[in-house]
Tab-separated table of C-alpha atoms and ligand atoms in Angstrom:
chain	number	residue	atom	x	y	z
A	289	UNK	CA	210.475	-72.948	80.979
A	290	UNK	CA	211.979	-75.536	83.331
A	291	UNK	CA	210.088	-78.933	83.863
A	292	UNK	CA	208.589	-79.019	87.496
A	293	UNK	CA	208.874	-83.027	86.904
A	294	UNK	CA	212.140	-84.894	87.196
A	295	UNK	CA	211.774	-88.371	88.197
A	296	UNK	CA	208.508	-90.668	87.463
A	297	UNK	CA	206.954	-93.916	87.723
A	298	UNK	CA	205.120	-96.440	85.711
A	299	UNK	CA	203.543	-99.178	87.200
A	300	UNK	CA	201.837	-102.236	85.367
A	301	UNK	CA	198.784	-103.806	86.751
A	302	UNK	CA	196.214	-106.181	86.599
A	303	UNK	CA	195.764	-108.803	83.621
A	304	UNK	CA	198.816	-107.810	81.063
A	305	UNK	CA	197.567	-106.852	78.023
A	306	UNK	CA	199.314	-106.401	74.581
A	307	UNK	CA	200.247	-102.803	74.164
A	308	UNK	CA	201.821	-102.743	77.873
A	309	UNK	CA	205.459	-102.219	77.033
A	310	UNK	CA	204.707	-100.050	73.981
A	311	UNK	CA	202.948	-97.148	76.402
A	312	UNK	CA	205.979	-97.541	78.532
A	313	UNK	CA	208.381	-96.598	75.449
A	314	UNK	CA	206.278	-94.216	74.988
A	315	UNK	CA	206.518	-92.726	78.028
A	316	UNK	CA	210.271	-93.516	78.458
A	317	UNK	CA	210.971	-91.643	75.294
A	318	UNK	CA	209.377	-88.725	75.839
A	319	UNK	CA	210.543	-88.641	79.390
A	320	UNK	CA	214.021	-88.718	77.183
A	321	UNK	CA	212.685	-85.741	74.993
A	322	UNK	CA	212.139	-83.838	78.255
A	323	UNK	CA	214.825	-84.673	79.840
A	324	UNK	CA	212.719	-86.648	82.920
A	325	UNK	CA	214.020	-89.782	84.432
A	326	UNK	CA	211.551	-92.699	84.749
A	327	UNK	CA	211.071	-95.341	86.751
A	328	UNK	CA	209.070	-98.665	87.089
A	329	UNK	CA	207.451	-100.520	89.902
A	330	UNK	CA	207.742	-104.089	89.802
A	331	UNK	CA	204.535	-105.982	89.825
A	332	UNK	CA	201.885	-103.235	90.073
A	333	UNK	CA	200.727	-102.270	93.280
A	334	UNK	CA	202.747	-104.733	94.533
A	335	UNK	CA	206.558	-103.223	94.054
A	336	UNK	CA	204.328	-99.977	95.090
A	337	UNK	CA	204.143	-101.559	98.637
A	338	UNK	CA	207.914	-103.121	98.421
A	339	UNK	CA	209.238	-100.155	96.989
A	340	UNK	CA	210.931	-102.544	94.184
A	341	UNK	CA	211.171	-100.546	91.195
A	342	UNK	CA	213.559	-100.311	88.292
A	343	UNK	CA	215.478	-97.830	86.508
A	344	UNK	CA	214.061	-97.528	82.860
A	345	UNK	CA	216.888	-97.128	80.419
A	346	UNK	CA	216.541	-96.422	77.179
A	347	UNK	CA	219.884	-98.338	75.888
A	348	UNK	CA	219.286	-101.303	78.091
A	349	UNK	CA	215.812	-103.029	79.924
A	350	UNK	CA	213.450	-100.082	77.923
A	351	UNK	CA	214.563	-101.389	74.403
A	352	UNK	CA	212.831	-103.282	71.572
A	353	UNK	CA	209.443	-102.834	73.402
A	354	UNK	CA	207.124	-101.692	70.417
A	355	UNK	CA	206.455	-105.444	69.578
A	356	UNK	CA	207.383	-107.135	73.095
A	357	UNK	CA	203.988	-109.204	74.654
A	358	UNK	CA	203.331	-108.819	78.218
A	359	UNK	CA	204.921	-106.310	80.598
A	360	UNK	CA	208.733	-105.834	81.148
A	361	UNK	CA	207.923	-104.835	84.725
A	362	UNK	CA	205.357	-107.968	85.845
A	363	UNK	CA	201.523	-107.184	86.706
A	364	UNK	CA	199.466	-108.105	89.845
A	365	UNK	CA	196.248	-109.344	89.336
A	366	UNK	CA	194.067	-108.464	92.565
A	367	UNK	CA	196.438	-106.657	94.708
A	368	UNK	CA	194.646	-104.584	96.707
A	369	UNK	CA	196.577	-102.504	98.719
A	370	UNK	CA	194.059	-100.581	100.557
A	371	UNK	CA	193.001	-103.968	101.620
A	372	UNK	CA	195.796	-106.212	101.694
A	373	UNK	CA	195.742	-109.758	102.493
A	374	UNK	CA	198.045	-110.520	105.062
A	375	UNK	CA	199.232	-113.615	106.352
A	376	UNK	CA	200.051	-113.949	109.860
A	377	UNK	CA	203.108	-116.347	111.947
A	378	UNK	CA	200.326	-118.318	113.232
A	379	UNK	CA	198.395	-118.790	109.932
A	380	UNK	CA	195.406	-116.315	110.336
A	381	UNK	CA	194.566	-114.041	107.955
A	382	UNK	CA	194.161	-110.473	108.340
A	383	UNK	CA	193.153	-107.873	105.597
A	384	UNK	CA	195.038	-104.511	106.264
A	385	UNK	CA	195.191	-100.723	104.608
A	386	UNK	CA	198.703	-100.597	103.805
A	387	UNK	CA	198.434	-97.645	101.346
A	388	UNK	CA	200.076	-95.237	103.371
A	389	UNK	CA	203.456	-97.626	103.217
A	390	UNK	CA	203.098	-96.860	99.599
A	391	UNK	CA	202.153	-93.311	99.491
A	392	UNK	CA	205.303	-92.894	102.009
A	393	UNK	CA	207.606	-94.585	99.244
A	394	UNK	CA	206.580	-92.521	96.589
A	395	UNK	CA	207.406	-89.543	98.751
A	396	UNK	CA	210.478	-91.154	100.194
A	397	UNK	CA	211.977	-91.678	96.536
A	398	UNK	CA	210.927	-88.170	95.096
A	399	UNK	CA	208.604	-89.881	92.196
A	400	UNK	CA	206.626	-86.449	90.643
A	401	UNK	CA	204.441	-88.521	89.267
A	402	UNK	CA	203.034	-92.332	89.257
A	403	UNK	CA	201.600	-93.940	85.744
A	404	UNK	CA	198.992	-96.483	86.304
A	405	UNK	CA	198.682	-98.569	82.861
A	406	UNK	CA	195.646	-101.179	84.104
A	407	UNK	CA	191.961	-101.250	84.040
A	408	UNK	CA	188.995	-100.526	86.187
A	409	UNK	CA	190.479	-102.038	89.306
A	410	UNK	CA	193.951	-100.185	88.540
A	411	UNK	CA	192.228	-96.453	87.768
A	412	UNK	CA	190.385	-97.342	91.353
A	413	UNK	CA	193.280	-97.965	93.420
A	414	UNK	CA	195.150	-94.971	91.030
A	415	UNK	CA	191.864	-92.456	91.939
A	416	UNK	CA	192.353	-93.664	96.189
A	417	UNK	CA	195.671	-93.128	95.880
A	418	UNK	CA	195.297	-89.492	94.200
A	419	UNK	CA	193.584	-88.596	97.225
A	420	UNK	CA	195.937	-89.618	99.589
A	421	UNK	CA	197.950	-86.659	97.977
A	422	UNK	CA	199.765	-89.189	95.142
A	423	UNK	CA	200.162	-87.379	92.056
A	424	UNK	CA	198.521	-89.834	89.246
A	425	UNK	CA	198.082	-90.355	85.905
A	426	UNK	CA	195.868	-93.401	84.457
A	427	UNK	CA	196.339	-95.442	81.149
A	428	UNK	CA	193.473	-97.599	80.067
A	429	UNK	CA	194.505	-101.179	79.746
A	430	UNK	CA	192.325	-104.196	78.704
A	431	UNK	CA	191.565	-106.288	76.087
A	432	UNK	CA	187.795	-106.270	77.731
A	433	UNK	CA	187.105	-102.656	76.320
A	434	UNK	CA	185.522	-101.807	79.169
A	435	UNK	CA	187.220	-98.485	81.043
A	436	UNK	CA	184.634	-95.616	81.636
A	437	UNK	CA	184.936	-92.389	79.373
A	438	UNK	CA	187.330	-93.922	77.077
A	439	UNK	CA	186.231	-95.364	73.038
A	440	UNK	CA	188.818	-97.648	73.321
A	441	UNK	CA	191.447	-99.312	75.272
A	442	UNK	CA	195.078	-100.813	74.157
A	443	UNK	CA	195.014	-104.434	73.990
A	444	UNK	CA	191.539	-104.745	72.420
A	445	UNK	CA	192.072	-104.477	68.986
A	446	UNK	CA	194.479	-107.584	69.182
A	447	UNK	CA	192.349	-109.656	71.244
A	448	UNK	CA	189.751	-108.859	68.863
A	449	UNK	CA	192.624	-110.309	65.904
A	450	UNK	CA	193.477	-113.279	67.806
A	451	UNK	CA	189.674	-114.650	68.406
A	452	UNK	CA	188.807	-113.741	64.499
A	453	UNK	CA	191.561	-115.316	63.208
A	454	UNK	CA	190.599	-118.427	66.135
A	455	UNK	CA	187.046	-118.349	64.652
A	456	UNK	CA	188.057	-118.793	60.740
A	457	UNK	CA	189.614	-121.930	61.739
A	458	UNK	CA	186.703	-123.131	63.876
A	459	UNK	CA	184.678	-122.460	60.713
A	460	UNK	CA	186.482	-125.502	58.248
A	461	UNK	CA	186.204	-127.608	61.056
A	462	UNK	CA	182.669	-127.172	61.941
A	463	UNK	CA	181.673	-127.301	58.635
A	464	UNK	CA	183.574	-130.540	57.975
A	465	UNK	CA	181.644	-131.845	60.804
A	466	UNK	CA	178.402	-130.269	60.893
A	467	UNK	CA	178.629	-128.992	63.847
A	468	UNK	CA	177.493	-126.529	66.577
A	469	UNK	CA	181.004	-124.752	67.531
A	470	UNK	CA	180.995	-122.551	70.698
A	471	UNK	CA	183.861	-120.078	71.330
A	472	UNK	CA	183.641	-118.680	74.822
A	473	UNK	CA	186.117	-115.414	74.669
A	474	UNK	CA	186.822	-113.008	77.662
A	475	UNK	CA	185.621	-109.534	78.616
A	476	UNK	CA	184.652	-109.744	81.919
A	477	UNK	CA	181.115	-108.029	82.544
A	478	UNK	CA	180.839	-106.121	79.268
A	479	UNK	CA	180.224	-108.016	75.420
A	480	UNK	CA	182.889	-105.466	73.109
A	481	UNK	CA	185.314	-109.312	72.702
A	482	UNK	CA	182.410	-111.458	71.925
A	483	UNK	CA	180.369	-109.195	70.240
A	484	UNK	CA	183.346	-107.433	67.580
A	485	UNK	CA	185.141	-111.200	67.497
A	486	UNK	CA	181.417	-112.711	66.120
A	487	UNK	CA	181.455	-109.558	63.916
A	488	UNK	CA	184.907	-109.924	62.355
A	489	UNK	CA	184.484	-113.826	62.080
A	490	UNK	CA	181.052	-114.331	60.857
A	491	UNK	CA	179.827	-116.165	63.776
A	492	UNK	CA	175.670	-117.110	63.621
A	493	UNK	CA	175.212	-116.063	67.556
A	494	UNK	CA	176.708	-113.470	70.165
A	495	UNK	CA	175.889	-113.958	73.465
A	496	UNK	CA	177.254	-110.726	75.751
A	497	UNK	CA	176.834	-110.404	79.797
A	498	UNK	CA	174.545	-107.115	78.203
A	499	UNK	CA	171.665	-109.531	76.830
A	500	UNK	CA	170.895	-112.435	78.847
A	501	UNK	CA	169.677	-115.067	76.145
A	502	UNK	CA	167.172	-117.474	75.647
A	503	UNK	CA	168.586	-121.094	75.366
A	504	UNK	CA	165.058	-121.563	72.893
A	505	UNK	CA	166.323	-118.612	70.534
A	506	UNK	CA	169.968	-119.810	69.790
A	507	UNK	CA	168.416	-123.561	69.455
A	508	UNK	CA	165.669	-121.531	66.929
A	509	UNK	CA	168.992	-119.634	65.063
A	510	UNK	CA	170.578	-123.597	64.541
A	511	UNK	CA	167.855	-124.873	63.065
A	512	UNK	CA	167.018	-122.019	61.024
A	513	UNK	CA	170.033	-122.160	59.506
A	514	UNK	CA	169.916	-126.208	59.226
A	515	UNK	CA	166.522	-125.595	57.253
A	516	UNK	CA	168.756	-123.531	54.620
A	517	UNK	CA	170.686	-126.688	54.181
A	518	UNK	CA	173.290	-125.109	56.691
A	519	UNK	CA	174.319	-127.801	58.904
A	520	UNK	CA	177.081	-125.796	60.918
A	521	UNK	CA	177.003	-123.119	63.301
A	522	UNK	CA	179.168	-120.939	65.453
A	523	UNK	CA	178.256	-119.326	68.386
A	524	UNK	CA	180.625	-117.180	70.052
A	525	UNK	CA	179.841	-116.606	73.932
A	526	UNK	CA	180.938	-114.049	76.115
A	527	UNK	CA	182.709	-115.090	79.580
A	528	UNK	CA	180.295	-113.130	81.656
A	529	UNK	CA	177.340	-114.111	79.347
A	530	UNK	CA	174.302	-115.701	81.039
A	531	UNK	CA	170.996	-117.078	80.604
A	532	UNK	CA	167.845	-115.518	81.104
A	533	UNK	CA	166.820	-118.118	83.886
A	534	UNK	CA	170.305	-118.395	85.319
A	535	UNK	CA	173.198	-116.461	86.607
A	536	UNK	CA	177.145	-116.085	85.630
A	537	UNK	CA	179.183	-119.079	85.864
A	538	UNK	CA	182.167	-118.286	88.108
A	539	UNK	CA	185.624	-120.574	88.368
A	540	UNK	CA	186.540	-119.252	91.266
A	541	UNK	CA	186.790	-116.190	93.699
A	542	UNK	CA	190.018	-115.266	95.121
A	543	UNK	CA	190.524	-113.833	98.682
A	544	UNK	CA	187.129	-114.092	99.426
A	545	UNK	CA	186.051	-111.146	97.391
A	546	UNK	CA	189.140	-108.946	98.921
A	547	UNK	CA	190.907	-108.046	96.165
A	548	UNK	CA	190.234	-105.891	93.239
A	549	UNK	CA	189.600	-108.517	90.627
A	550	UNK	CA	188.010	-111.016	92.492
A	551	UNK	CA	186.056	-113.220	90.625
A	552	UNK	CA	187.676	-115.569	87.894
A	553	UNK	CA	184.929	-116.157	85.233
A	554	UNK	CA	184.606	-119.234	83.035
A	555	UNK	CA	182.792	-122.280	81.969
A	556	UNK	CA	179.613	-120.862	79.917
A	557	UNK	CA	181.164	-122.269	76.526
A	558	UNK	CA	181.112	-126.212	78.034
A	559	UNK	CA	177.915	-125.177	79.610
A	560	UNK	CA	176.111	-124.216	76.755
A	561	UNK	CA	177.722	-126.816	74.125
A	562	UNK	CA	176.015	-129.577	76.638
A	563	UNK	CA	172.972	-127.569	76.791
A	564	UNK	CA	172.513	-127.701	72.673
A	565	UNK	CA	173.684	-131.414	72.457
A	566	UNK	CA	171.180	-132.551	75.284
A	567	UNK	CA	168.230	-130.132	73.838
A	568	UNK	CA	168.671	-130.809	70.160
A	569	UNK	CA	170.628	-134.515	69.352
A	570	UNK	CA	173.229	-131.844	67.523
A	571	UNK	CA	176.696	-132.281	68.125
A	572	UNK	CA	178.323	-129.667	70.008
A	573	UNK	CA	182.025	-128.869	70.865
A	574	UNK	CA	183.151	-126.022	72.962
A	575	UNK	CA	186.254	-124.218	72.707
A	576	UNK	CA	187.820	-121.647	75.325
A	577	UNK	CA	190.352	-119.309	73.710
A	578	UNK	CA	191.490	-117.979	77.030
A	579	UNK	CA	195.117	-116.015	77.323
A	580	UNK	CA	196.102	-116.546	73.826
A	581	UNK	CA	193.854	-113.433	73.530
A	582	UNK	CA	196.276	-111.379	75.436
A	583	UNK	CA	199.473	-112.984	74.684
A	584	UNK	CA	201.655	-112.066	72.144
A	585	UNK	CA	202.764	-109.054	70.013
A	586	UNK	CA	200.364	-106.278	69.634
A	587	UNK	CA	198.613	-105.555	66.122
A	588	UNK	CA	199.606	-102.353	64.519
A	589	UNK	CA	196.236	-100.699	65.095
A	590	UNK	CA	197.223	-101.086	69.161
A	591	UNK	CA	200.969	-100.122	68.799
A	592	UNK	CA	199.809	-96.867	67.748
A	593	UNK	CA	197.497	-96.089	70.068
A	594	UNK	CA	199.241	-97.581	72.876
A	595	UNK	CA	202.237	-94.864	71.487
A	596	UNK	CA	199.305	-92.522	71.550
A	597	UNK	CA	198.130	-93.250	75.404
A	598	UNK	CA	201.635	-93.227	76.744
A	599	UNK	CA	202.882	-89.789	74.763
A	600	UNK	CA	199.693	-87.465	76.249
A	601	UNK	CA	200.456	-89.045	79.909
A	602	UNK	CA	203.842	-87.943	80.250
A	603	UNK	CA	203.094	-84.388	78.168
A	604	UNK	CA	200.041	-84.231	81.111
A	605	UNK	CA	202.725	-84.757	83.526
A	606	UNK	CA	204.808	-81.937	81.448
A	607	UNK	CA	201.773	-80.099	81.524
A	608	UNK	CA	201.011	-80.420	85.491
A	609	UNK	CA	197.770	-82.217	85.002
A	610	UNK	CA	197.484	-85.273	87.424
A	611	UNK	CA	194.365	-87.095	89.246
A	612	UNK	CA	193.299	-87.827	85.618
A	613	UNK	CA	192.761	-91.011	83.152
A	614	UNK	CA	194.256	-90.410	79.656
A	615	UNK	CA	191.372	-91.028	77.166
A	616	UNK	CA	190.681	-91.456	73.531
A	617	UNK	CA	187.352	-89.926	72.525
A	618	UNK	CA	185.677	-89.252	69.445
A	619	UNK	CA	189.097	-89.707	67.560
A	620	UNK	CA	191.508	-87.578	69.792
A	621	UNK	CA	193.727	-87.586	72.995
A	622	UNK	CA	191.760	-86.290	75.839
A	623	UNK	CA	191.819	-87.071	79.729
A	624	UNK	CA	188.738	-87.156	82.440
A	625	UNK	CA	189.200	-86.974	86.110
A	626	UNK	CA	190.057	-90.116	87.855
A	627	UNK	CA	186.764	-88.840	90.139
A	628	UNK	CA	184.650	-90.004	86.575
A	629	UNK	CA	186.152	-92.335	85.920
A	630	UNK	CA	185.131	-94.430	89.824
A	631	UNK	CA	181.841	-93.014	89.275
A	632	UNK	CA	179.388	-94.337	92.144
A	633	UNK	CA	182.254	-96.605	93.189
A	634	UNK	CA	183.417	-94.060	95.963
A	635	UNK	CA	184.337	-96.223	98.626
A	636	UNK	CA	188.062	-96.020	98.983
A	637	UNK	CA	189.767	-99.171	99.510
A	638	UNK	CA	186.410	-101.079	97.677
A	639	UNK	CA	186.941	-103.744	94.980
A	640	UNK	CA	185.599	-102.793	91.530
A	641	UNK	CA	183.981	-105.978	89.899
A	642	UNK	CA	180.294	-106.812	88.890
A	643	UNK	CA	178.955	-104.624	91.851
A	644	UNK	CA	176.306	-101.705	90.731
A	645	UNK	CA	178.960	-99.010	92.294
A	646	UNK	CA	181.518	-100.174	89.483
A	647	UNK	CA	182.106	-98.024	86.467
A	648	UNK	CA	182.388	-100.247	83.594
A	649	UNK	CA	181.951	-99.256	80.317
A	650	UNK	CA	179.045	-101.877	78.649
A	651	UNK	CA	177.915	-102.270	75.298
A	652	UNK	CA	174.801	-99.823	74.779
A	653	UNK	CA	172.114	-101.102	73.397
A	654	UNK	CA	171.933	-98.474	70.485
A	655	UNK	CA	175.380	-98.840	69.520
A	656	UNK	CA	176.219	-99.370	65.868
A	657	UNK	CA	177.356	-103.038	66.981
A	658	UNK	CA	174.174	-104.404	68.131
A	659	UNK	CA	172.482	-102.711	65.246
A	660	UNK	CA	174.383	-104.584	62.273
A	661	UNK	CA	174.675	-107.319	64.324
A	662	UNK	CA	171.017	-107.758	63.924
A	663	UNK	CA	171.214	-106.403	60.262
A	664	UNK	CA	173.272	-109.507	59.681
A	665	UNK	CA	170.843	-111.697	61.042
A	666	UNK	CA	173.412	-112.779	63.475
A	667	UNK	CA	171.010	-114.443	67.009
A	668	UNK	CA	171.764	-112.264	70.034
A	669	UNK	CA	169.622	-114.487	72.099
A	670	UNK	CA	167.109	-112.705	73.050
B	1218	F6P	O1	190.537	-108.238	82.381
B	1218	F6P	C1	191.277	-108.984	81.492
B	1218	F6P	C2	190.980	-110.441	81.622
B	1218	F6P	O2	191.743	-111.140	80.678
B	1218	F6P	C3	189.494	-110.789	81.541
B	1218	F6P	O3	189.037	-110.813	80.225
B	1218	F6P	C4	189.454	-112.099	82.269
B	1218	F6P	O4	188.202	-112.335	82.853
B	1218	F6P	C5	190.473	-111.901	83.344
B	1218	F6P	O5	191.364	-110.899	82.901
B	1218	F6P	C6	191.260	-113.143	83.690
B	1218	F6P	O6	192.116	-112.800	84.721
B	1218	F6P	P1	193.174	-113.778	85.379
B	1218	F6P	O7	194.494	-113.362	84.819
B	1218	F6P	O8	193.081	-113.465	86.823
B	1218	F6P	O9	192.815	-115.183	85.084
C-alpha cells in the first residue's frame, strides 16, 4: 500500500532534555525505511511561526545523534504562540494569537504531519494546534517525569544518573565535615527527580512539591541520626518543594505569566540550609545541581527508549493516527489522545504551569516510591 505521508516535521521544544536528538534519528530513520522526507523546525514553536525549518539528512546534520546532548534543531522555552509576546515600534507590548501564521505554514509547505518532542506546555500548544486542523503527534520530553498518561519520559533516567552520581560525592564531603548537605534538584511541580535521586543515592530526607514538610521533622531526622553517632546528613530537596507554613520559592516569572513555562523555580536548597544552621547550630551547605541534570549524553536506559518514542510516532504517522501523545505504559508503546493528555486544561491558548487546570503527572501517594522510601527510614517531612 502507498504511504499517504510524504513530508514531516519535528519540532523541539521547551527545556532540552537528553534523549532529544536520539527520537529525532529515530524518526529520521524510519522516515528513511518508509521512504518519507522529514523536516525540522528551528527553535520549537518558534521556527513554527518563522517558518525556519531544516532539511533532516541522514548523511549530513541527522548523523551521530544517538549520544549527541541537547537538540540539533534549538528549543524555546515559553513560546507561546497562541499568545505571543509582541513588541511594538514604540515599545509597548502586546500579546497576540499568531497560531494561524503557523497553521498556514504547515499547510503552505505540505508538512503531513508535525512531531512535538516537549513536555506539558509542548503537548498543550501540540493538542490547540490539532484542533486548528494540524495533524500532530506528541513525544514526551522531560527530565521532570511529569507528562500525563505516560510511566516515563526520555531524559529522566539520566537526570536521575547525573544527581546520584552528584550525591555520592556530596556524601565524602559531608561526612568529612559533619555536615548537613542539601541538594536542591529540578522537577518542576512533581517529586519523581528528588524523590528517585534520594533513592539511588542514599540521601536521609526527600522533600517533593507532593508533601509539604515540616521544618521540625527533618531537624528531628538530623538529630536522630546524630544520636546514632551519625554526624552527617543529606537532604535532597525538590525545586518546587515547600513548607507546610510557606509557599514555593520562585526566581522569577517571565512575561508576566504569558508564556507556557512561566515561572522559573529555585532557591529552596539555600533556604532551607539557613533554616537548619539558624534552628540547630549545625553546619549546613547547600548545593544546586541545576542544568548539569539535563546536559550531556543520554544514559543507555534513555537512548533506548527515546529510539522507542520516536519509532511508534512516525509508524502512527504510517499508520494515520494523529491528535495523539506517544506513551509508554505498563512496559509497551501505546498512545492517548492529545484531548487526555490537557485534561481540565481546555482553554486554548492557556499556559500550563502550577494552575489546578494543568495535567501533570505527580507522585501518588501509594506509589512503590514513597512506600520504600519510608521502609528505608528515609524523612519525607511530614
Ligand atoms: O522542565 C524541565 C526543567 O529543567 C525544570 O526541571 C526546570 O524547572 C525548568 O526546566 C528550568 O527551565 P529554564 O530552562 O527556563 O531555566
Amino acid at each position: 500500500m502507498e504511504n499517504k505521508i510524504k513530508k514531516v516535521a519535528i519540532l523541539t521544544n521547551g527545556g532540552d532534555a537528553p534523549g532529544l536528538n536520539a527520537v529525532i534519528r529515530a524518526i529520521v530513520k524510519t522516515a528513511r525505511t518508509n521512504g518519507v522526507e522529514c523536516y525540522g523546525f528551528i527553535e520549537g514553536y518558534k521556527g513554527l511561526l518563522n517558518n525556519n525549518y531544516v532539511k533532516l539528512d541522514l548523511q549530513t546534520n541527522a548523523s551521530g545523534l544517538l549520544i549527541k546532548g541537547g537538540t540539533i534543531i534549538g528549543t524555546s522555552n515559553n513560546t507561546n504562540v497562541f499568545n505571543y509576546k509582541v513588541v511594538n515600534e514604540d515599545g509597548t507590548v502586546e500579546y497576540k494569537d499568531l497560531s494561524d501564521v503557523c497553521v498556514q505554514n504547515i499547510k503552505d509547505d505540505g508538512f503531513d504531519c508535525l512531531f512535538t518532542l516537549g513536555g506539558d506546555g509542548t503537548q498543550k500548544s501540540s493538542r490547540d494546534f490539532s484542533l486548528k486542523g494540524v495533524k500532530c503527534i506528541g513525544v514526551p520530553k522531560t527530565i521532570d517525569n511529569d507528562v500525563a498518561h505516560t510511566d516515563q519520559t526520555f531524559g529522566f533516567d539520566t537526570a536521575v544518573s547525573v544527581a546520584a552520581e552528584a550525591l555520592d560525592r556530596i556524601h565524602t564531603t559531608a561526612e568529612s565535615h559533619h555536615r548537613v548537605m542539601v541538594v536542591e534538584v529540578m522537577g518542576r511541580y512533581a517529586g519523581w527527580l528528588a524523590l528517585e535521586s534520594a533513592i539511588a543515592g542514599g540521601a536521609d530526607v526527600a522533600l517533593i512539591p507532593e508533601i509539604p514538610y515540616d521544618i521540625n521533622s527533618v531537624i528531628n531526622k538530623i538529630n536522630e541520626r546524630r544520636s546514632r553517632g551519625k554526624e552527617f546528613s543529606i537532604i535532597v530537596v525538590s525545586e518546587g518543594a515547600k513548607p507546610k507554613d510557606g509557599d514555593i520559592t520562585i526566581k522569577a516569572t517571565l512575561d508576566q505569566g504569558a508564556g507556557l513555562d512561566n515561572i522559573r523555580l529555585g532557591g529552596i536548597g539555600d533556604k532551607l540550609s539557613n533554616d537548619i544552621e539558624r534552628l540547630t547550630g549545625y553546619t549546613s551547605r547547600n548545593t544546586t545541581l541545576g542544568y548539569v541534570q539535563r546536559g550531556g549524553t543520554p544514559s543507555a536506559y534513555d537512548r533506548i527508549l527515546s529510539t522507542k518514542y520516536g519509532c511508534k510516532a512516525m509508524e502512527l504517522a504510517l499508520e494515520g493516527i494523529f491528535n495523539v501523545l506517544v506513551t509508554y505504559k505498563d512496559g509497551k508503546m501505546s498512545y492517548v489522545s492529545l484531548e487526555d493528555v490537557v485534561g481540565a486544561n481546555k482553554v486554548v491558548g492557556a499556559a500550563s504551569g502550577n494552575t489546578k487546570e494543568s495535567n501533570i503527572r505527580k507522585v501518588p501517594m501509594d506509589c512503590d516510591l514513597i512506600k520504600i522510601a519510608r521502609d528505608l527510614g528515609m524523612s519525607l517531612g511530614d
